[in-house]
Structure formats: C-alpha cells, structure tokens
Coordinates of N, CA, C and O and ligand atoms in Angstrom, one line a residue:
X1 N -66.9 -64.5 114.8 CA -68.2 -64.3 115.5 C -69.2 -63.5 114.6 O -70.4 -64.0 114.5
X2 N -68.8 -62.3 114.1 CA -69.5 -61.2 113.2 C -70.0 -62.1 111.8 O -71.0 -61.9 111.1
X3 N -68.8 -63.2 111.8 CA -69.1 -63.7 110.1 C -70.2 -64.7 110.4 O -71.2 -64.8 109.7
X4 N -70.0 -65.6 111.7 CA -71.3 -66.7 111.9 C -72.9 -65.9 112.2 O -73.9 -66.5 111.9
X5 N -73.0 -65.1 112.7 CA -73.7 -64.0 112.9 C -74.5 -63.7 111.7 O -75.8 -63.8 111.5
X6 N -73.8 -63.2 111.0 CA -74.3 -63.1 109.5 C -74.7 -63.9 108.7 O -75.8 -63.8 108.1
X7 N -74.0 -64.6 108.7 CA -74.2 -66.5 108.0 C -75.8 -66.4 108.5 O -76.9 -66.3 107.8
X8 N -75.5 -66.5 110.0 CA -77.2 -67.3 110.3 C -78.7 -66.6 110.1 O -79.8 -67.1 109.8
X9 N -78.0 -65.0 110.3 CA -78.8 -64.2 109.6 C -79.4 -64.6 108.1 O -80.6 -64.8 107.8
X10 N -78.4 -64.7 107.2 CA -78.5 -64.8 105.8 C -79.2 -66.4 106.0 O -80.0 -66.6 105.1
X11 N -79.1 -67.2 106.7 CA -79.9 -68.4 106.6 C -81.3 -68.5 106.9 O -82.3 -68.9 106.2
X12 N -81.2 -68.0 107.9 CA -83.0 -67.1 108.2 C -83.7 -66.8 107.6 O -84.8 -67.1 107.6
X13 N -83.0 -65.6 106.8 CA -83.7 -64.8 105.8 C -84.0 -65.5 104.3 O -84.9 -65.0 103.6
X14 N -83.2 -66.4 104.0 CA -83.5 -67.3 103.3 C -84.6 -68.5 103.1 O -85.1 -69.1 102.2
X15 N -84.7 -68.5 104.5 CA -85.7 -69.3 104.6 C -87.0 -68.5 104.9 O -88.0 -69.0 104.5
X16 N -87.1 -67.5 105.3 CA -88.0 -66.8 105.2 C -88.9 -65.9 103.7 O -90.1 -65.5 103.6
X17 N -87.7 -66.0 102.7 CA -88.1 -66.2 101.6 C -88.6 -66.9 101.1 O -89.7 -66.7 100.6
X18 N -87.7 -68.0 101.2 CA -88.7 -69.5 100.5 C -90.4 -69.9 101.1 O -91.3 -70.5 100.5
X19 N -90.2 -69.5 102.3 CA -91.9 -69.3 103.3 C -92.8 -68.8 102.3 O -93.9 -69.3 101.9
X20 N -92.0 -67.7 101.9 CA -93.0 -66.6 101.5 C -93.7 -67.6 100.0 O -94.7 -68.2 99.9
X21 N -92.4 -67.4 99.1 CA -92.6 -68.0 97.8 C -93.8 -69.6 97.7 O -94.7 -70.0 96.9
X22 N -93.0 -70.3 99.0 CA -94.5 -71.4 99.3 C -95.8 -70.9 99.4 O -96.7 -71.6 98.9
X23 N -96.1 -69.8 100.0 CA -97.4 -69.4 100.8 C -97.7 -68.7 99.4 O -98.8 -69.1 99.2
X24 N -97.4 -67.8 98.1 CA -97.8 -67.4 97.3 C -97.8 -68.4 96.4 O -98.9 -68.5 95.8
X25 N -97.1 -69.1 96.1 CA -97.6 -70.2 95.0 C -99.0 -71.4 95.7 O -99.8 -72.0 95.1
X26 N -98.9 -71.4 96.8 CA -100.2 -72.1 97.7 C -101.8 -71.1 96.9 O -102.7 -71.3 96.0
X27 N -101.5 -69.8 97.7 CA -102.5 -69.6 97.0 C -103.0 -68.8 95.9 O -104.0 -68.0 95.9
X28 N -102.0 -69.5 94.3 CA -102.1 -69.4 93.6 C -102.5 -70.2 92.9 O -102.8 -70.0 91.7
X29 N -102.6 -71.4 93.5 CA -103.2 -73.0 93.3 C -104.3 -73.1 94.4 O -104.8 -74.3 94.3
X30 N -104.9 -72.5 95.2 CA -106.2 -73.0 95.9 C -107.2 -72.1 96.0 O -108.0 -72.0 96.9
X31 N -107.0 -70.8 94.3 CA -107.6 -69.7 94.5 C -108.0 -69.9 92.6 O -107.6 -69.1 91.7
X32 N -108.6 -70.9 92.3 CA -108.3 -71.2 90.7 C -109.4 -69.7 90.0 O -110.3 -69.2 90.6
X33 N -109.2 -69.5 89.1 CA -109.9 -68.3 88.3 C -110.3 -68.3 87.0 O -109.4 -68.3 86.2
X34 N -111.3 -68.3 86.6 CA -112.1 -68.5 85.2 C -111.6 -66.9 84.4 O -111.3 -65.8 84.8
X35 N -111.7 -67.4 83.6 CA -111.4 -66.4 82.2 C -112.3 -66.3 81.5 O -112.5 -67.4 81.1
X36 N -113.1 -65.6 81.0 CA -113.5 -65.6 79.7 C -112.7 -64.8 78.6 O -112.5 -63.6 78.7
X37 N -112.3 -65.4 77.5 CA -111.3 -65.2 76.0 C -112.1 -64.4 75.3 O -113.1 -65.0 74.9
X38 N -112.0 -62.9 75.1 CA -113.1 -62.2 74.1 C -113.4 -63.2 73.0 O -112.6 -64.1 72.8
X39 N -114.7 -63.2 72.1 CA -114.6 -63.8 71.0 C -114.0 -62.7 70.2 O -114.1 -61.6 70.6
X40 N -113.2 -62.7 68.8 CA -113.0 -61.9 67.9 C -114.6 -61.8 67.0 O -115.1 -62.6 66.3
X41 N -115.0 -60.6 67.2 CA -115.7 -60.3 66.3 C -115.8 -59.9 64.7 O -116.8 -60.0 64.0
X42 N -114.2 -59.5 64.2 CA -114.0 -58.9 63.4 C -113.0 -59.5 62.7 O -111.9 -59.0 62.6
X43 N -113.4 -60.7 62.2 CA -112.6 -61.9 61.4 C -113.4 -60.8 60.1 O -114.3 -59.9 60.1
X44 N -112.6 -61.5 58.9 CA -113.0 -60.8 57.6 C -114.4 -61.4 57.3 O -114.4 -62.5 56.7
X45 N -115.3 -61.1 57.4 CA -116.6 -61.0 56.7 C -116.8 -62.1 55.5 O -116.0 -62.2 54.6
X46 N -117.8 -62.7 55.4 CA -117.9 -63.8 53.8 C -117.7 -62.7 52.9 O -117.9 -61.5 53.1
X47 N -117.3 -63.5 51.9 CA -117.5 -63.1 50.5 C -116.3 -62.9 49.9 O -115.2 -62.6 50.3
X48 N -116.8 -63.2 48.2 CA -115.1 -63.3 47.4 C -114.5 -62.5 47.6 O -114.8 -61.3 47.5
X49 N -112.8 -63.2 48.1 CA -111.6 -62.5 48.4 C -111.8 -62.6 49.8 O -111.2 -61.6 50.3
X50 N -112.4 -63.3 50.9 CA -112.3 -62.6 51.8 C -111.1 -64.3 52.3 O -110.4 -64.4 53.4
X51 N -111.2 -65.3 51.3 CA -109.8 -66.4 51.9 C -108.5 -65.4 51.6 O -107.8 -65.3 52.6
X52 N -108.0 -64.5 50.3 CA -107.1 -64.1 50.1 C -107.3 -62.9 51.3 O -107.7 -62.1 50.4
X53 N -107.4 -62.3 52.2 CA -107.7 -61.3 53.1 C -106.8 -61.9 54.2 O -105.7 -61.6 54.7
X54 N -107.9 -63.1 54.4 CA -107.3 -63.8 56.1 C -105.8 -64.3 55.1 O -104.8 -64.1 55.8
X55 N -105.5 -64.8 54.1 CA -103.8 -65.1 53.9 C -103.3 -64.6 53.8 O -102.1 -64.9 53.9
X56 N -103.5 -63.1 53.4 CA -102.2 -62.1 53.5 C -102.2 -60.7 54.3 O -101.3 -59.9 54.4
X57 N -103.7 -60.8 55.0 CA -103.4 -59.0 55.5 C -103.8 -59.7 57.3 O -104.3 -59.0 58.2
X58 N -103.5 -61.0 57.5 CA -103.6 -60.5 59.0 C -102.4 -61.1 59.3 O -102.1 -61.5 60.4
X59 N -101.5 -61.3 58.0 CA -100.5 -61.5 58.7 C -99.5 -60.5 59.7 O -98.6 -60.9 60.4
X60 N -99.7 -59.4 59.5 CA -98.7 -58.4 59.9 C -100.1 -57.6 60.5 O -99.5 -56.7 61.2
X61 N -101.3 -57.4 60.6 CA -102.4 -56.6 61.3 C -103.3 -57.6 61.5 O -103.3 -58.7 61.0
X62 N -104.5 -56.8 62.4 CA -105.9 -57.7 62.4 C -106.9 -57.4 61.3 O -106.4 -56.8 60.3
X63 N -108.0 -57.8 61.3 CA -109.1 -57.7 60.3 C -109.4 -56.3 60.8 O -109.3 -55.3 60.0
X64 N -109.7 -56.3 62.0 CA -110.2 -55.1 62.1 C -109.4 -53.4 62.2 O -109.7 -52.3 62.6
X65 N -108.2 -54.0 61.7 CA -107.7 -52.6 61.4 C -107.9 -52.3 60.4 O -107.3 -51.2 59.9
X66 N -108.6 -52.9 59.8 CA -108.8 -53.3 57.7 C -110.2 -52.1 58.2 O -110.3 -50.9 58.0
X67 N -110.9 -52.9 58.7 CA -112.5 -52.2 58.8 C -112.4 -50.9 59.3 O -113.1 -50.0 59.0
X68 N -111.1 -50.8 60.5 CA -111.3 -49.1 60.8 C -110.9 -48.5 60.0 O -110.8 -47.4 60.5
X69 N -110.4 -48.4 58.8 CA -110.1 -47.7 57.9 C -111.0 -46.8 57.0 O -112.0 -47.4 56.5
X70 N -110.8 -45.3 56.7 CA -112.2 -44.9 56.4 C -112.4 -45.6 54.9 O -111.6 -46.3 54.4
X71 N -113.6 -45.3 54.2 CA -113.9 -45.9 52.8 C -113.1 -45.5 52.0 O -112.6 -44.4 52.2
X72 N -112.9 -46.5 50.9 CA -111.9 -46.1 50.0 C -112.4 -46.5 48.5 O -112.9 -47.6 48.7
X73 N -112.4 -46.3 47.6 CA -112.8 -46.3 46.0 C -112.0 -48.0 46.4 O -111.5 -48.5 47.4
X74 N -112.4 -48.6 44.9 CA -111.8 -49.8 44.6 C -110.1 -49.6 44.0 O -109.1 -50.4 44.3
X75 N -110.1 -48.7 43.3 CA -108.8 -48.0 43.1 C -107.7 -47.7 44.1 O -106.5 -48.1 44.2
X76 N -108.4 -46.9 44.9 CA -107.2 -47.1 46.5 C -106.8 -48.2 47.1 O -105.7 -48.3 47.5
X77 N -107.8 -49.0 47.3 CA -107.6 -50.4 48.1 C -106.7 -50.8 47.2 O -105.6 -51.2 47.7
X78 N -106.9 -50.9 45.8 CA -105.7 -51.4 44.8 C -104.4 -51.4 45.5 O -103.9 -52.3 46.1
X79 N -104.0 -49.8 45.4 CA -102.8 -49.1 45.7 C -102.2 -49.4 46.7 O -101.0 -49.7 46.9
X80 N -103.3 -49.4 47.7 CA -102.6 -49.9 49.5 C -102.3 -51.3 49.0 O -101.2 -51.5 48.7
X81 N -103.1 -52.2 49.0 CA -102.4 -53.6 48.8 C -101.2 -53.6 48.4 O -100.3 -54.1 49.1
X82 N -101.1 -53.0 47.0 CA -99.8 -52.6 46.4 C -98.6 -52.2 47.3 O -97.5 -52.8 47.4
X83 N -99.2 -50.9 47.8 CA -97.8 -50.6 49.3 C -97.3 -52.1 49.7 O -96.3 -52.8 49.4
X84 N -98.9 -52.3 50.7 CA -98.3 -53.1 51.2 C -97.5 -54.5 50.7 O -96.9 -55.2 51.5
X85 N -97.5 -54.8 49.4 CA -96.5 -55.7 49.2 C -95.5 -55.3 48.6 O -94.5 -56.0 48.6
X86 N -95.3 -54.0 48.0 CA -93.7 -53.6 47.6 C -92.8 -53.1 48.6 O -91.6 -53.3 48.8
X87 N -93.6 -52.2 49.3 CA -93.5 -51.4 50.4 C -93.0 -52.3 51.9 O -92.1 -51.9 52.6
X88 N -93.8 -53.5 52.0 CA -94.0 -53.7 53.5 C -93.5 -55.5 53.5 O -93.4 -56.3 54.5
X89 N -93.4 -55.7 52.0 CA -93.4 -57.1 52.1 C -94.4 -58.2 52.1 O -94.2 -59.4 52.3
X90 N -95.6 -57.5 51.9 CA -96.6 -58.9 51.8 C -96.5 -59.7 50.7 O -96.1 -59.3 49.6
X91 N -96.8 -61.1 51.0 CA -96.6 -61.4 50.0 C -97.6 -62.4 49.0 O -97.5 -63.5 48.5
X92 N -98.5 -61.5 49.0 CA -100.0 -61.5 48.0 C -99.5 -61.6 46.2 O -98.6 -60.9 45.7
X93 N -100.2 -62.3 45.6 CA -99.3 -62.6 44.1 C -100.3 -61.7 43.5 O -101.5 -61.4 43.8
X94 N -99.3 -61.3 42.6 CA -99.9 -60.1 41.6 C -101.6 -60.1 41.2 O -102.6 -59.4 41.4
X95 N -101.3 -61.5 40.6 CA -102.7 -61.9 40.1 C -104.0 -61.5 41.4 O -105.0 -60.8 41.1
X96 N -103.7 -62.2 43.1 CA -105.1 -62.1 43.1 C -105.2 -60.5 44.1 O -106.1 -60.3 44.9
X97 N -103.9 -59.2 43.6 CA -104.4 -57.8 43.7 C -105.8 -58.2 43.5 O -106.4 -59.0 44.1
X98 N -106.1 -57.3 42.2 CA -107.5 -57.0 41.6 C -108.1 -57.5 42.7 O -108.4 -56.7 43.6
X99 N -108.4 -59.0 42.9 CA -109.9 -59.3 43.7 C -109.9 -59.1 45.4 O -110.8 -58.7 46.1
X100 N -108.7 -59.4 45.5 CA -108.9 -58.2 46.9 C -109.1 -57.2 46.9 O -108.9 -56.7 48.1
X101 N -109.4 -56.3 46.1 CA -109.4 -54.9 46.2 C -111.0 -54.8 46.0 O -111.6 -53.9 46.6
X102 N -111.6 -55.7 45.2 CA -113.0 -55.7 44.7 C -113.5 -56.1 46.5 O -114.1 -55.4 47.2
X103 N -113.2 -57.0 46.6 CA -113.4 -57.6 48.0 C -113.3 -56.6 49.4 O -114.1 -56.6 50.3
X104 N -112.4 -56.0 49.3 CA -112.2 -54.6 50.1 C -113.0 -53.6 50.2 O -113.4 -53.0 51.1
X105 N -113.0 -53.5 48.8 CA -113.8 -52.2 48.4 C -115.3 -52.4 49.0 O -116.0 -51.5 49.5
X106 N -115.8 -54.3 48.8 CA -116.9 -54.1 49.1 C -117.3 -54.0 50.5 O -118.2 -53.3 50.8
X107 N -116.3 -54.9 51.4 CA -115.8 -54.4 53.1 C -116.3 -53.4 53.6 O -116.9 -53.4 54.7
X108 N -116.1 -52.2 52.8 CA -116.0 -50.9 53.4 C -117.7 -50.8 54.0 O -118.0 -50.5 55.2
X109 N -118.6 -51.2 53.0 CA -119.8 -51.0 53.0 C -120.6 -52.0 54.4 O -121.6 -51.7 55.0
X110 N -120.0 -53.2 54.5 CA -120.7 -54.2 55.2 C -119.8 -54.1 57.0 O -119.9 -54.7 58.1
X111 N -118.8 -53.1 56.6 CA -117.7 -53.7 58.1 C -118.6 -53.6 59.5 O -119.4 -52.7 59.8
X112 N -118.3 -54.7 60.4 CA -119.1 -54.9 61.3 C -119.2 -53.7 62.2 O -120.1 -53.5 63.1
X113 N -118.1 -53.1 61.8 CA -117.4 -52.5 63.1 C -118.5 -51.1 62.6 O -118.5 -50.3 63.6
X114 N -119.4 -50.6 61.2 CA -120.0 -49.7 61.4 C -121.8 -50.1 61.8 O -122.9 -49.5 61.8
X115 N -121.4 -51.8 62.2 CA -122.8 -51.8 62.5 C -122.9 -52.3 64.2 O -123.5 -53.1 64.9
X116 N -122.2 -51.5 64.4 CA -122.0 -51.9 66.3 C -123.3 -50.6 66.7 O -123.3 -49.4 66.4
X117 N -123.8 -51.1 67.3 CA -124.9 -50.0 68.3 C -124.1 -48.6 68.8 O -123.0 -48.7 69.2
X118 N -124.7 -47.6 68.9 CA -123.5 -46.4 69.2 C -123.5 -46.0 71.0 O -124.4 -46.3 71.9
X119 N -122.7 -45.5 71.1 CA -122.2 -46.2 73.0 C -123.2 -45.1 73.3 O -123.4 -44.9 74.5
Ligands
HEC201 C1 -95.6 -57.6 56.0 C2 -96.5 -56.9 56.9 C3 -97.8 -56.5 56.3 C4 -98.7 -57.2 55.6 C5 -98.7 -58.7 55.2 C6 -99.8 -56.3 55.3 N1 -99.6 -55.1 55.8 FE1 -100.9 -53.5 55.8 N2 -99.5 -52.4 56.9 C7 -98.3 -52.8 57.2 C8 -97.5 -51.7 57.8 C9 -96.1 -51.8 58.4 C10 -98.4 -50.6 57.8 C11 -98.1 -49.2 58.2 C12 -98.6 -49.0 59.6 C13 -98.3 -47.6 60.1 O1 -97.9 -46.8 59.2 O2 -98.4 -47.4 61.3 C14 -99.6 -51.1 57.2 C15 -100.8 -50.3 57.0 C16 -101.9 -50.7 56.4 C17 -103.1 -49.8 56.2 C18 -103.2 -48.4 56.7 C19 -103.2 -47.4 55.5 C20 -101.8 -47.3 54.9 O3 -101.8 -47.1 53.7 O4 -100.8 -47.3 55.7 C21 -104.0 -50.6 55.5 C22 -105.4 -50.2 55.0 C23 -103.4 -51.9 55.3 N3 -102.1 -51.9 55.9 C24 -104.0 -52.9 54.6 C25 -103.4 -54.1 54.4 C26 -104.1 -55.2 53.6 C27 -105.4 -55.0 52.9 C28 -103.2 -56.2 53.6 C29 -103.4 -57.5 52.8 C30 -103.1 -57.5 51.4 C31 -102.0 -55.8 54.4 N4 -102.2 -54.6 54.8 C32 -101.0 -56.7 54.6 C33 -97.8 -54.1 57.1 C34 -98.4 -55.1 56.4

C-alpha cells in the first residue's frame, strides 16, 4: 500500500516536472531576444608587422593586451617577443623578431586604447 502510494507520488511529481520544463522552454521560445556582439575595437592597428602581430600574439592573448602595456623602447619589445617564444612557446620565426618589434614599438605611440575620450 506504502509502496503504490509512493510510486504514484513519484509519478505526479514527475510529471509535474516535466510541466514545468515545457512551460520554461515555451517561454524561452515565445520570448525571442536581440543581442548586440560588441564590435572589437582593438584589432592590431595597420602598418608593417601588424599581419605578423594578428599570426602570432593573439594567439594565446588579445590585441588589446598588447596596447595596455605601458611604452616600451624597440629593444624591449625585442626581448618580450623573445620570452614569448622561448619562454611561452610562440611560434614567430627568428627572422620576422626584428619587424615586430619595429612594429610594436611603433603601437605604443598610435594604441587606440590611448585615444579613447577620458570617462
Ligand atoms: C603561446 C602563448 C603566447 C603567445 C603566442 C604569445 N604570448 Fe605573450 N604572454 C603569454 C603568457 C603566458 C604571458 C604571461 C602572462 C602573465 O604573466 O600573466 C604573456 C605575456 C605577455 C606580455 C606582458 C609582459 C610580459 O613580459 O609578461 C606581453 C607584452 C606579451 N605577452 C606580448 C606578446 C606578443 C607581442 C606576442 C606575439 C609575438 C605574444 N605575446 C605571443 C603567452 C603568449
């Protein structure tokens, strides 16, 4: 008696679930909702070196972690690239170091991110 009791409980409540889960997927479909996708602002900027940039440094970060970085000599940017491929594994070929670095260096001066209006 205790066990059909239960049973029909557990049947009830079962279906009282599944109610539910209809009624929330209902109005999850008759409640449709627009997005808008930020645009990225802070893709690498034109100029030489900036194809060698987007192929090796967003692979593991964004552009704009590049820009928040404070200024750096052409010399440093060298070095970090360098980390980053002995260090971190990028895998930028020897040769086009140098011009990323030129390319970097010159980043520092144009980054979008210091020509945003101040809040
Ligand atoms: C394989 C992954 C990987 C790639 C590719 C990569 N980085 Fe990094 N980068 C890292 C990691 C990991 C850190 C360290 C983050 C931390 O310390 O929190 C880092 C940190 C940095 C920093 C912060 C300063 C520093 O010295 O730690 C700069 C600047 C930087 N990367 C620039 C670059 C540039 C430019 C490129 C393209 C040549 C690049 N990264 C490509 C993984 C990568």
């Amino acid at each position: 008696m205790i066990a059909r009791l239960l049973r029909s409980l557990l049947i009830v409540g079962t279906l009282l679930a599944s109610c539910e889960t209809v009624s929330f997927a209902e109005e999850i479909i008759i409640s449709p909702r627009s997005i808008t996708l930020p645009t990225d602002p802070f893709s690498f900027q034109s100029g030489t070196g900036q194809e060698i940039a987007n192929s090796y440094c967003v692979i593991c970060h964004s552009a704009d972690y590049i820009y928040m970085q404070p200024e750096h000599s052409q010399e440093k940017w060298q070095a970090i690239i360098t980390k980053m491929k002995h260090v971190f594994g990028c895998p930028i070929p020897q040769e086009q170091i140098a011009a990323l670095a030129a390319y970097l260096f010159q980043q520092n001066s144009v980054s979008p991110l210091s020509q945003r209006p101040s809040p």
